[in-house]
XYZ file of C-alpha atoms in Angstrom:
687
model
C -58.808 64.154 -3.247
C -55.367 65.924 -3.496
C -53.029 64.840 -6.181
C -49.552 66.276 -7.076
C -49.731 69.099 -9.181
C -47.971 67.379 -12.295
C -50.728 64.772 -11.913
C -53.547 64.441 -14.412
C -55.570 65.111 -11.409
C -53.537 67.872 -9.422
C -54.585 71.174 -10.781
C -57.388 72.701 -12.334
C -56.828 72.808 -16.196
C -58.892 74.141 -18.844
C -58.919 73.748 -22.594
C -60.379 72.368 -25.858
C -61.286 69.251 -27.325
C -59.126 68.915 -30.325
C -61.006 67.002 -33.252
C -60.854 65.813 -36.566
C -58.735 62.503 -35.758
C -62.074 60.951 -34.941
C -63.146 59.892 -38.374
C -66.583 59.291 -39.961
C -66.646 56.491 -42.594
C -63.183 55.672 -44.019
C -61.777 52.816 -46.214
C -60.771 50.004 -43.614
C -58.992 48.283 -46.171
C -56.557 50.854 -47.086
C -56.586 52.603 -43.582
C -57.359 56.315 -43.218
C -55.607 58.582 -45.331
C -53.676 61.790 -44.338
C -55.136 64.968 -45.770
C -58.394 63.283 -46.749
C -59.763 61.782 -43.740
C -58.102 63.539 -41.305
C -55.702 66.835 -40.936
C -52.074 67.329 -39.881
C -52.079 69.926 -37.320
C -49.740 72.900 -37.928
C -47.588 74.226 -35.039
C -49.121 77.584 -35.487
C -52.257 76.168 -34.211
C -50.757 74.380 -31.183
C -48.884 77.392 -30.416
C -52.130 79.324 -30.383
C -53.562 77.013 -27.816
C -50.702 77.977 -25.974
C -50.749 81.466 -25.995
C -54.596 81.477 -25.156
C -53.262 79.751 -21.730
C -54.916 76.181 -22.561
C -53.432 73.531 -20.585
C -55.895 70.760 -21.285
C -56.524 69.121 -24.693
C -58.848 66.298 -24.947
C -57.579 64.412 -28.210
C -60.268 62.498 -30.160
C -59.423 59.577 -32.086
C -60.919 56.411 -33.625
C -60.741 53.041 -32.313
C -60.622 51.225 -35.786
C -58.102 53.490 -37.067
C -55.285 51.884 -34.488
C -56.714 48.514 -34.042
C -58.128 47.577 -37.728
C -59.695 44.304 -36.437
C -60.997 43.261 -33.331
C -58.131 41.354 -31.498
C -55.452 42.551 -33.756
C -52.269 44.648 -33.023
C -52.202 48.345 -31.864
C -51.105 49.968 -33.810
C -52.802 48.487 -36.875
C -50.712 46.861 -39.802
C -50.326 48.689 -43.063
C -48.751 51.716 -44.432
C -51.743 54.511 -43.873
C -52.394 52.889 -40.353
C -48.684 53.421 -39.517
C -48.788 57.045 -40.816
C -52.345 57.545 -38.856
C -50.655 56.246 -35.660
C -47.248 58.161 -36.380
C -49.473 61.323 -36.652
C -51.644 60.606 -33.523
C -48.181 60.238 -31.372
C -46.286 63.122 -32.820
C -49.376 65.175 -32.020
C -49.203 63.903 -28.386
C -45.454 64.615 -28.107
C -46.036 68.325 -29.559
C -48.923 68.882 -27.144
C -46.592 67.737 -24.172
C -43.917 69.894 -25.304
C -46.167 72.957 -24.892
C -47.118 71.823 -21.081
C -50.658 70.432 -21.817
C -52.201 67.565 -20.095
C -53.876 65.240 -22.704
C -56.954 63.126 -22.320
C -57.148 60.498 -25.346
C -60.815 59.443 -26.177
C -62.141 57.283 -28.501
C -64.980 58.640 -30.694
C -66.796 55.916 -32.062
C -69.182 56.542 -35.585
C -72.341 54.646 -36.433
C -72.993 54.778 -40.262
C -76.251 53.461 -39.964
C -77.380 56.432 -37.561
C -74.591 59.344 -39.056
C -73.762 59.946 -35.340
C -71.316 58.796 -32.524
C -72.531 55.139 -30.944
C -70.904 52.524 -28.961
C -69.937 50.543 -31.645
C -67.112 49.115 -33.514
C -67.265 48.704 -37.164
C -70.738 49.982 -36.932
C -71.579 46.788 -34.778
C -71.693 46.154 -30.843
C -68.363 44.855 -29.237
C -68.078 42.876 -25.799
C -66.172 43.653 -22.785
C -63.428 41.067 -23.835
C -63.087 43.476 -27.071
C -62.866 46.370 -25.286
C -60.219 45.032 -22.681
C -58.416 43.924 -25.573
C -58.249 47.426 -27.411
C -57.558 49.105 -24.072
C -54.446 47.037 -22.850
C -52.967 47.183 -26.275
C -53.705 50.938 -26.782
C -52.299 51.945 -23.443
C -49.241 49.720 -23.760
C -48.553 51.132 -27.046
C -49.132 54.697 -25.750
C -46.955 54.137 -22.742
C -44.037 53.166 -25.066
C -44.638 56.420 -27.046
C -44.751 58.808 -24.269
C -43.413 56.993 -21.005
C -45.068 57.205 -17.608
C -45.803 60.706 -18.140
C -48.948 61.491 -15.478
C -50.068 64.485 -17.850
C -51.638 61.745 -20.497
C -55.047 60.186 -19.514
C -57.474 57.928 -20.919
C -61.152 58.648 -21.335
C -62.577 55.309 -22.204
C -65.586 55.845 -24.631
C -67.617 59.171 -25.974
C -70.927 59.598 -24.822
C -72.290 55.922 -23.750
C -76.071 55.845 -24.041
C -78.705 53.356 -24.455
C -80.621 53.287 -27.478
C -83.606 55.018 -25.895
C -81.514 57.665 -24.661
C -80.833 58.322 -28.595
C -84.347 59.121 -28.717
C -84.621 55.865 -30.716
C -82.703 56.917 -33.544
C -82.942 54.877 -36.611
C -79.904 52.779 -36.940
C -78.300 53.469 -33.452
C -77.139 50.678 -31.304
C -76.335 52.044 -27.823
C -75.343 49.841 -24.568
C -76.860 49.339 -21.491
C -75.926 50.660 -18.262
C -74.933 47.018 -16.909
C -72.940 46.464 -20.407
C -71.385 49.689 -20.388
C -69.671 49.215 -16.615
C -68.723 45.761 -17.435
C -66.789 47.106 -20.419
C -65.362 49.949 -18.286
C -64.359 47.608 -15.695
C -62.733 45.224 -18.138
C -60.783 48.048 -19.740
C -59.411 49.445 -16.192
C -58.209 45.648 -15.507
C -56.533 45.466 -18.915
C -54.968 49.197 -18.740
C -53.622 48.254 -15.281
C -52.406 44.705 -16.296
C -50.479 46.166 -19.443
C -48.342 48.223 -16.858
C -49.929 51.768 -17.788
C -50.509 54.159 -14.448
C -52.300 56.702 -16.534
C -55.434 58.299 -14.942
C -58.779 56.843 -16.510
C -61.911 58.777 -16.860
C -64.837 57.081 -16.771
C -67.962 58.345 -18.514
C -71.593 57.566 -17.225
C -74.826 56.969 -19.424
C -77.097 59.486 -21.324
C -74.445 60.651 -23.333
C -72.575 61.343 -20.380
C -74.807 64.189 -19.538
C -73.570 65.748 -16.218
C -77.118 66.697 -15.302
C -78.261 63.076 -15.350
C -75.301 61.373 -13.985
C -76.237 61.016 -10.418
C -80.278 60.733 -11.360
C -79.824 58.141 -13.937
C -77.763 55.771 -11.682
C -74.579 56.202 -13.159
C -72.840 57.478 -9.967
C -73.983 54.428 -7.944
C -72.445 52.440 -10.593
C -69.466 54.203 -11.194
C -68.548 54.002 -7.295
C -68.401 49.846 -7.837
C -65.548 49.976 -10.200
C -62.230 49.258 -8.863
C -58.526 50.264 -9.615
C -55.609 48.994 -7.953
C -53.863 52.341 -8.275
C -56.981 54.508 -7.099
C -56.390 56.798 -10.312
C -60.000 57.006 -11.470
C -62.053 60.156 -11.950
C -65.664 61.082 -13.837
C -65.924 62.573 -17.024
C -69.139 64.683 -17.913
C -70.613 66.516 -20.691
C -72.551 69.650 -20.176
C -74.498 71.152 -23.217
C -77.447 72.348 -20.625
C -77.063 76.210 -21.378
C -78.397 75.597 -24.971
C -81.686 77.384 -25.407
C -81.517 78.765 -21.840
C -81.147 82.149 -20.774
C -80.490 81.447 -17.011
C -77.143 82.752 -15.899
C -76.641 79.932 -13.707
C -77.580 77.170 -16.003
C -74.483 75.350 -16.291
C -73.567 75.311 -12.584
C -76.927 73.970 -11.708
C -76.606 71.043 -14.385
C -73.322 70.084 -12.714
C -74.214 70.848 -9.301
C -75.446 67.198 -8.501
C -72.245 65.374 -9.714
C -69.731 67.917 -7.955
C -71.721 67.240 -4.594
C -71.403 63.597 -5.086
C -67.946 63.408 -5.870
C -66.992 65.496 -3.170
C -68.778 63.403 -0.752
C -67.145 60.323 -2.067
C -63.609 61.896 -2.654
C -63.970 61.475 -6.570
C -62.556 64.101 -9.293
C -64.622 65.410 -12.167
C -63.794 66.534 -15.595
C -66.187 68.753 -17.666
C -65.077 66.849 -21.088
C -67.126 68.488 -23.225
C -69.087 72.118 -22.692
C -70.304 74.850 -25.074
C -73.229 77.331 -25.456
C -74.097 79.776 -27.998
C -73.022 83.363 -28.027
C -74.821 85.217 -30.710
C -73.803 86.196 -34.059
C -70.879 83.866 -35.643
C -70.608 84.409 -39.263
C -73.539 81.876 -40.243
C -77.032 83.147 -41.315
C -78.347 80.852 -38.375
C -77.305 81.357 -34.631
C -78.631 81.223 -30.984
C -78.471 83.402 -27.925
C -76.857 86.677 -27.656
C -73.199 87.549 -26.385
C -74.363 89.243 -23.200
C -76.515 86.369 -22.080
C -73.458 83.914 -22.695
C -70.999 85.870 -21.119
C -73.371 85.992 -17.804
C -73.678 82.435 -18.117
C -70.096 81.925 -18.542
C -68.838 84.333 -15.840
C -71.350 82.463 -13.458
C -69.417 78.947 -14.609
C -66.166 80.435 -13.928
C -67.010 81.095 -10.375
C -68.464 77.685 -9.997
C -65.307 76.059 -11.285
C -63.189 78.523 -8.797
C -65.288 77.441 -5.805
C -65.234 73.614 -6.655
C -61.783 73.320 -7.694
C -60.963 70.803 -5.135
C -63.353 68.462 -7.376
C -63.219 69.747 -10.779
C -60.360 68.699 -12.770
C -61.252 71.588 -15.457
C -63.088 71.939 -18.672
C -62.770 71.054 -22.358
C -64.806 73.513 -24.951
C -66.316 71.578 -27.648
C -64.392 71.969 -30.040
C -61.677 72.956 -32.503
C -59.418 71.733 -35.234
C -57.239 72.523 -38.043
C -58.375 75.159 -40.648
C -60.651 73.753 -43.229
C -61.607 70.843 -40.977
C -64.386 72.605 -38.823
C -66.799 75.342 -38.791
C -68.503 77.890 -36.740
C -71.679 76.662 -36.392
C -73.894 76.375 -33.206
C -76.900 74.412 -32.036
C -79.008 76.713 -34.402
C -76.981 75.914 -37.340
C -78.288 72.883 -39.501
C -74.693 72.073 -40.078
C -73.450 73.233 -36.536
C -72.925 71.877 -33.206
C -69.322 72.587 -33.514
C -68.775 76.127 -31.771
C -65.388 76.364 -33.282
C -62.606 78.751 -31.624
C -60.467 79.460 -34.672
C -60.999 78.419 -38.311
C -57.516 79.783 -39.388
C -54.948 78.057 -37.049
C -55.045 81.121 -34.820
C -54.824 83.939 -37.396
C -58.559 84.775 -36.312
C -60.650 83.717 -33.735
C -64.294 83.319 -33.220
C -67.144 84.758 -30.931
C -66.853 81.783 -28.526
C -62.996 82.492 -28.203
C -63.834 85.842 -27.517
C -66.053 84.513 -24.785
C -63.994 81.925 -23.035
C -60.394 83.140 -23.899
C -59.887 84.913 -20.507
C -61.044 81.780 -18.448
C -58.188 79.366 -19.874
C -55.710 80.662 -17.109
C -56.322 79.405 -13.712
C -54.579 80.247 -10.302
C -52.973 77.763 -8.199
C -51.843 78.739 -4.564
C -48.423 77.217 -3.103
C -46.144 77.211 -0.232
C -42.436 76.503 -0.798
C -40.455 73.910 0.905
C -37.147 75.851 0.175
C -36.173 78.803 -1.606
C -35.516 76.902 -4.464
C -38.859 75.014 -4.838
C -40.381 75.707 -8.198
C -43.785 74.687 -7.269
C -44.504 72.526 -10.415
C -45.054 69.002 -8.435
C -43.008 67.077 -5.936
C -39.901 68.972 -5.104
C -37.196 67.555 -6.311
C -34.926 70.537 -5.286
C -34.504 68.895 -1.558
C -34.905 66.042 0.717
C -35.834 68.394 3.780
C -39.353 69.399 4.076
C -39.278 70.964 7.296
C -37.649 74.174 6.647
C -40.250 76.248 4.944
C -39.542 80.103 4.252
C -43.113 80.597 4.005
C -43.669 80.295 7.478
C -42.496 82.364 10.675
C -43.063 83.570 14.077
C -42.941 87.118 15.626
C -43.832 88.100 19.072
C -45.609 91.081 17.799
C -47.576 91.477 14.821
C -45.036 93.879 13.524
C -44.562 92.434 9.815
C -41.281 91.795 9.695
C -40.594 88.989 7.585
C -38.024 86.586 9.719
C -38.462 84.423 12.800
C -37.478 85.704 16.247
C -37.538 83.858 19.578
C -40.796 84.120 21.287
C -41.971 83.644 24.787
C -43.262 80.361 25.699
C -47.038 80.478 26.761
C -47.297 84.284 25.534
C -49.475 85.314 22.400
C -47.621 85.645 19.372
C -48.133 85.872 15.499
C -47.473 83.308 12.890
C -46.958 84.707 9.182
C -47.720 82.354 6.234
C -46.951 83.368 2.863
C -48.843 82.085 -0.208
C -47.827 82.512 -3.646
C -50.189 82.415 -6.786
C -48.115 79.946 -9.150
C -51.081 79.823 -11.522
C -51.457 81.163 -14.908
C -54.415 83.304 -13.719
C -54.902 85.735 -11.009
C -56.714 84.724 -7.864
C -59.925 86.522 -6.854
C -61.766 87.829 -3.922
C -64.404 85.542 -4.413
C -62.197 82.506 -4.077
C -62.859 79.986 -1.459
C -59.827 78.853 -0.717
C -57.948 79.270 3.096
C -54.877 78.554 4.889
C -55.292 76.055 7.749
C -52.444 76.373 10.412
C -51.510 73.567 13.006
C -48.722 73.229 15.471
C -47.047 70.144 16.790
C -44.467 69.063 19.315
C -41.373 68.646 17.281
C -39.667 64.889 16.606
C -37.526 63.800 13.943
C -40.170 61.129 13.199
C -43.423 63.346 13.277
C -46.398 61.672 11.322
C -49.886 62.603 10.631
C -52.927 63.160 11.543
C -51.487 62.801 15.036
C -50.364 65.312 16.846
C -51.368 67.830 14.621
C -55.198 67.115 14.787
C -55.493 68.075 18.455
C -56.072 64.421 19.829
C -53.698 64.837 22.111
C -53.866 68.485 23.321
C -50.432 69.054 24.715
C -48.871 67.483 21.502
C -50.757 69.743 19.037
C -53.630 71.102 17.328
C -54.918 74.255 15.467
C -52.983 77.474 15.914
C -56.108 79.413 14.812
C -59.144 79.502 12.655
C -58.546 79.286 8.918
C -57.962 82.435 6.950
C -59.383 83.222 3.624
C -56.573 84.165 1.028
C -58.200 87.094 -0.547
C -57.137 88.696 -4.391
C -53.512 87.377 -5.005
C -52.139 88.427 -8.659
C -50.400 85.896 -10.999
C -46.744 85.233 -9.505
C -47.809 87.535 -6.529
C -47.992 86.632 -2.800
C -50.270 87.146 0.047
C -49.090 87.253 3.570
C -51.498 86.100 6.487
C -50.905 86.900 9.982
C -52.534 84.420 12.515
C -52.630 85.273 16.306
C -51.433 82.562 18.243
C -53.049 83.171 21.655
C -51.693 80.386 23.631
C -48.442 78.667 22.207
C -47.352 75.835 24.237
C -44.575 76.661 26.884
C -41.455 74.745 27.098
C -41.411 74.752 30.818
C -44.438 71.964 30.613
C -42.245 69.672 28.608
C -39.328 67.470 29.440
C -35.837 69.112 29.566
C -37.698 72.845 29.126
C -37.529 71.739 25.504
C -38.825 74.473 23.346
C -39.068 73.034 19.840
C -42.207 72.865 18.064
C -43.246 72.652 14.590
C -46.151 74.724 12.056
C -47.763 73.314 9.443
C -49.737 75.526 7.081
C -52.194 73.995 4.034
C -53.894 75.711 1.242
C -57.350 74.077 1.123
C -61.026 74.425 1.569
C -62.296 75.358 5.084
C -64.412 71.994 5.568
C -61.284 69.798 4.042
C -58.821 67.539 6.032
C -55.431 69.184 5.862
C -53.770 65.770 4.925
C -55.941 65.065 1.802
C -54.197 63.132 -0.509
C -51.297 62.043 2.181
C -50.184 58.397 1.702
C -48.229 56.572 4.134
C -46.679 57.823 7.507
C -44.106 59.666 6.090
C -44.942 63.331 6.743
C -41.572 64.614 4.934
C -42.405 62.864 1.606
C -46.146 64.143 1.913
C -44.575 67.635 2.386
C -42.495 67.437 -0.746
C -44.975 65.801 -2.695
C -47.792 68.612 -2.356
C -47.004 72.145 -3.243
C -49.929 73.469 -1.100
C -48.490 72.441 1.976
C -45.648 73.959 4.112
C -43.881 72.821 7.263
C -41.747 74.993 9.499
C -39.710 73.313 12.202
C -37.152 75.921 13.635
C -35.860 75.832 17.016
C -34.465 79.084 18.230
C -32.495 79.338 21.615
C -29.929 82.209 22.943
C -26.344 81.419 21.898
C -25.299 80.950 25.286
C -27.509 78.135 26.323
C -25.890 74.955 26.834
C -28.914 72.622 25.576
C -30.567 73.301 22.370
C -33.432 71.065 22.814
C -34.970 67.408 22.579
C -34.607 65.516 19.411
C -37.140 62.837 18.949
C -36.400 59.957 16.838
C -39.723 58.113 16.046
C -41.409 55.376 14.149
C -44.746 55.945 13.185
C -45.242 52.750 10.890
C -46.576 49.436 11.859
C -43.120 47.533 11.436
C -39.742 47.664 12.620
C -37.491 49.934 10.816
C -33.397 50.962 10.993
C -32.517 54.435 11.060
C -29.700 56.701 10.292
C -29.574 60.058 11.926
C -27.301 62.621 10.573
C -26.198 65.768 12.178
C -25.379 68.980 9.752
C -24.148 72.137 10.685
C -25.120 75.253 8.699
C -23.827 78.773 8.670
C -25.459 82.058 8.715
C -26.941 81.392 5.413
C -28.302 78.008 6.029
C -25.329 76.549 3.984
C -24.073 73.261 5.244
C -20.655 73.500 6.938
C -18.051 70.987 6.066
C -15.875 71.248 9.267
C -17.224 69.379 12.295
C -15.171 70.597 15.510
C -16.688 68.328 18.402
C -19.062 71.165 19.598
C -22.008 68.814 19.505
C -23.356 66.714 22.568
C -25.458 64.242 22.692
C -27.935 62.604 25.490
C -30.002 59.320 25.069
C -32.799 60.358 27.357
C -34.137 57.006 29.435
C -32.859 53.711 29.418
C -34.266 52.279 26.092
C -32.362 55.259 24.308
C -29.123 54.693 26.001
C -29.360 51.064 25.784
C -29.728 51.214 21.718
C -26.929 53.614 21.478
C -24.856 51.287 23.504
C -26.107 47.880 21.465
C -25.083 49.562 17.958
C -23.544 46.945 15.957
C -20.692 48.997 15.460
C -20.168 51.783 18.034
C -19.252 54.954 16.160
C -15.880 55.970 16.809
C -16.720 59.510 16.623
C -18.939 59.441 19.628
C -16.846 60.294 22.655
C -18.342 59.012 25.826
C -18.179 62.082 28.259
C -19.690 60.172 31.141
C -23.113 60.605 32.806
C -24.809 59.496 29.528
C -23.479 62.275 27.527
C -21.625 61.996 24.299
C -19.484 64.545 21.960
C -19.758 63.952 18.323
C -16.588 64.436 16.774
C -15.071 63.816 13.287
C -17.217 63.611 10.285
C -20.957 63.905 10.403
C -21.570 60.176 10.192
C -24.424 60.773 13.034
C -25.808 57.487 14.403
C -26.028 54.499 11.982
C -28.166 51.181 12.248
C -30.614 52.409 15.057
C -33.437 49.947 15.512
C -36.858 51.444 16.159
C -39.868 49.186 16.947
C -43.135 50.012 15.309
C -44.630 52.949 17.204
C -41.759 53.390 19.449
C -40.090 57.088 20.206
C -36.431 57.524 21.620
C -35.650 61.146 23.000
C -32.441 62.515 22.705
C -30.997 66.035 24.308
C -29.014 67.781 21.678
C -26.727 70.291 23.339
C -23.092 72.281 22.583
C -20.063 71.728 24.298
C -18.853 74.182 26.686
C -15.364 73.787 25.777
C -15.292 74.443 22.270
C -15.991 77.815 20.462
C -19.022 76.451 18.337
C -20.169 80.018 17.246
C -17.464 80.530 14.861
C -18.908 79.709 11.272
C -22.047 77.621 13.039
C -25.356 79.201 13.187
C -27.928 76.309 13.037
C -27.794 72.446 13.063
C -30.094 70.156 10.942
C -30.927 66.887 12.064
C -32.364 64.345 9.593
C -33.881 60.917 10.395
C -33.334 58.449 7.472
C -34.734 54.907 7.044
C -32.691 52.532 5.408
C -34.499 50.284 2.914
C -32.546 48.007 0.587
C -29.434 49.657 1.491
C -30.901 53.210 0.472
C -31.381 56.133 2.951
C -34.816 57.708 2.900
C -35.614 60.972 4.798
C -38.537 60.627 7.016
C -38.074 63.794 9.046
C -35.879 65.940 11.119
C -35.573 69.173 12.818
C -33.520 72.241 12.653
C -31.881 73.869 16.125
C -31.015 77.694 15.403
C -28.781 79.267 17.942
C -27.375 82.008 15.804
C -28.729 84.533 13.070
C -29.636 82.532 10.121
C -30.508 84.718 6.909
C -34.244 83.872 6.194
C -34.956 82.409 9.487
C -33.695 85.006 11.970
C -32.964 88.007 9.608
C -33.702 89.583 6.328
C -31.806 87.961 3.602
C -34.541 86.333 1.277
C -33.505 88.635 -1.834
C -29.799 87.707 -1.777
C -30.538 83.774 -1.327
C -32.963 84.276 -4.044
C -30.668 85.613 -6.474
């Protein structure tokens, strides 16, 4: 499942577990004491995280420190509790300001077993207790951070049965049935509180990645329901400890990734660590060359499965004086700290993993101003991507030109690496390229999927992208051996569309799309580009056919606008009556005649042809039945000097909802030279 880039699940992000606000025993009468029970994290440490390229922080806290009694308020009353809450939310705010995605996770301590356990106050809790906490906590976080999609919830650290603890004395644990009942109760309460955050739900056996499928957690996870479908899995991976196998980490996570891909689920590796040799302590495990081989294999596994894996969080790090550099061989270890000095120096573990925090992200632009950071808010027009163009011959020139119908040509697609790390030659992403017969109301998957061969399908086989440095681009050339011939379409209409998608070879190009609105889906996802440009000779009278369509299951009222563009693709204010419009067919003609207020700027030229004069009001209030398409021929008036200042025409179809206009698609007719479309000019436009 694809998500927008700015979503918690929208791009692969790696980082660290940020700890020490998860408390052991503390005086619950007085509340946790800053500086004694937990540290205040200096900006220097957070800046160090940012300098290393970390973009994901799993932030551990303690349930009892924010809700001091079961059923009580969140945050808890009392000065120390208020300070703890203020410090927690301040830390969240500072991390968000540094571009981090944050996963909030309660880490519960059992004083009897002296370890993490599924307890509150050292005792078991009920699903109702858990729901009460999560509903109140989610509402309080929402109040502190707003509806920030970078904030996510991890319901509980390491659920396990007492037997899975090795029957550790004092451990309580929880059964699988009770755990998933608690998880569902929490999900329901979070949504009832109005919080839209991503929810990570762990499985049993201390959330072990290697056991998630085999112990039944995967099957039980699929029974969970969320009205927002914004759930993901979190697992922990410590399978590399004591192993010299280079592939030990990917082997441990293989089953859960395969399961997740088959079920459209995202997976976060909430905790991961391996030993790496001398660490400044007298006892240590493994050696750095072994760890480097294991980590490189893990990095390649994450890259190959970035359609499923959200990313990983190293275990763990904290403020100076609150952590140590131990590992699994150190009696005081299981910590694997990255810096013991707020970033002034770093440990062998930071040396091992620091180059893999930064990740690539491949994108296509909707327009020249597209920042590629999430839904593109710089335009409402999704069908004019500058990263897709057509040439008759494979000459490498970076602008479109007229092509001959039915004759082989070349489609170029430009992919930019907008991530923080380089994209290697071993990457498994490809560009899929499709064509469709143009229409203002185009939807998906038809006609792109080839269900009606004359209306669309694949242009060519997917192509691997290859090495692309951060901030750089790769241009792929697709040979289009059999493009459609305009002579085969009514009115000799030569208007077609191209859709390019960065994805895995076996994935659907429409993965993650919602609703019938193709335009909005394209603008939402930075890995999709849509090019809808019609190019004809300047002397041509008819530009082509405009198809106004309703691809929904309900009737809609549409508004069609006509916007002249100049040679720099900029809107032209004046509107000198050079445009003609001819409804094609009785239904289209009847709808125009039946408009509640026949537009005064539509001049009837006879024979079913109208001239558009005056403002660019267009056609207002045109009704469309469910699934209906109405064709219009768009042309140029012979008696007007249209070439002066005009080079293209952008037609946009809006749906009118509650008085607001929402663009659903459109077509752009080019009949002159336009910078970036038919001539060079990207550098000037970029400037």
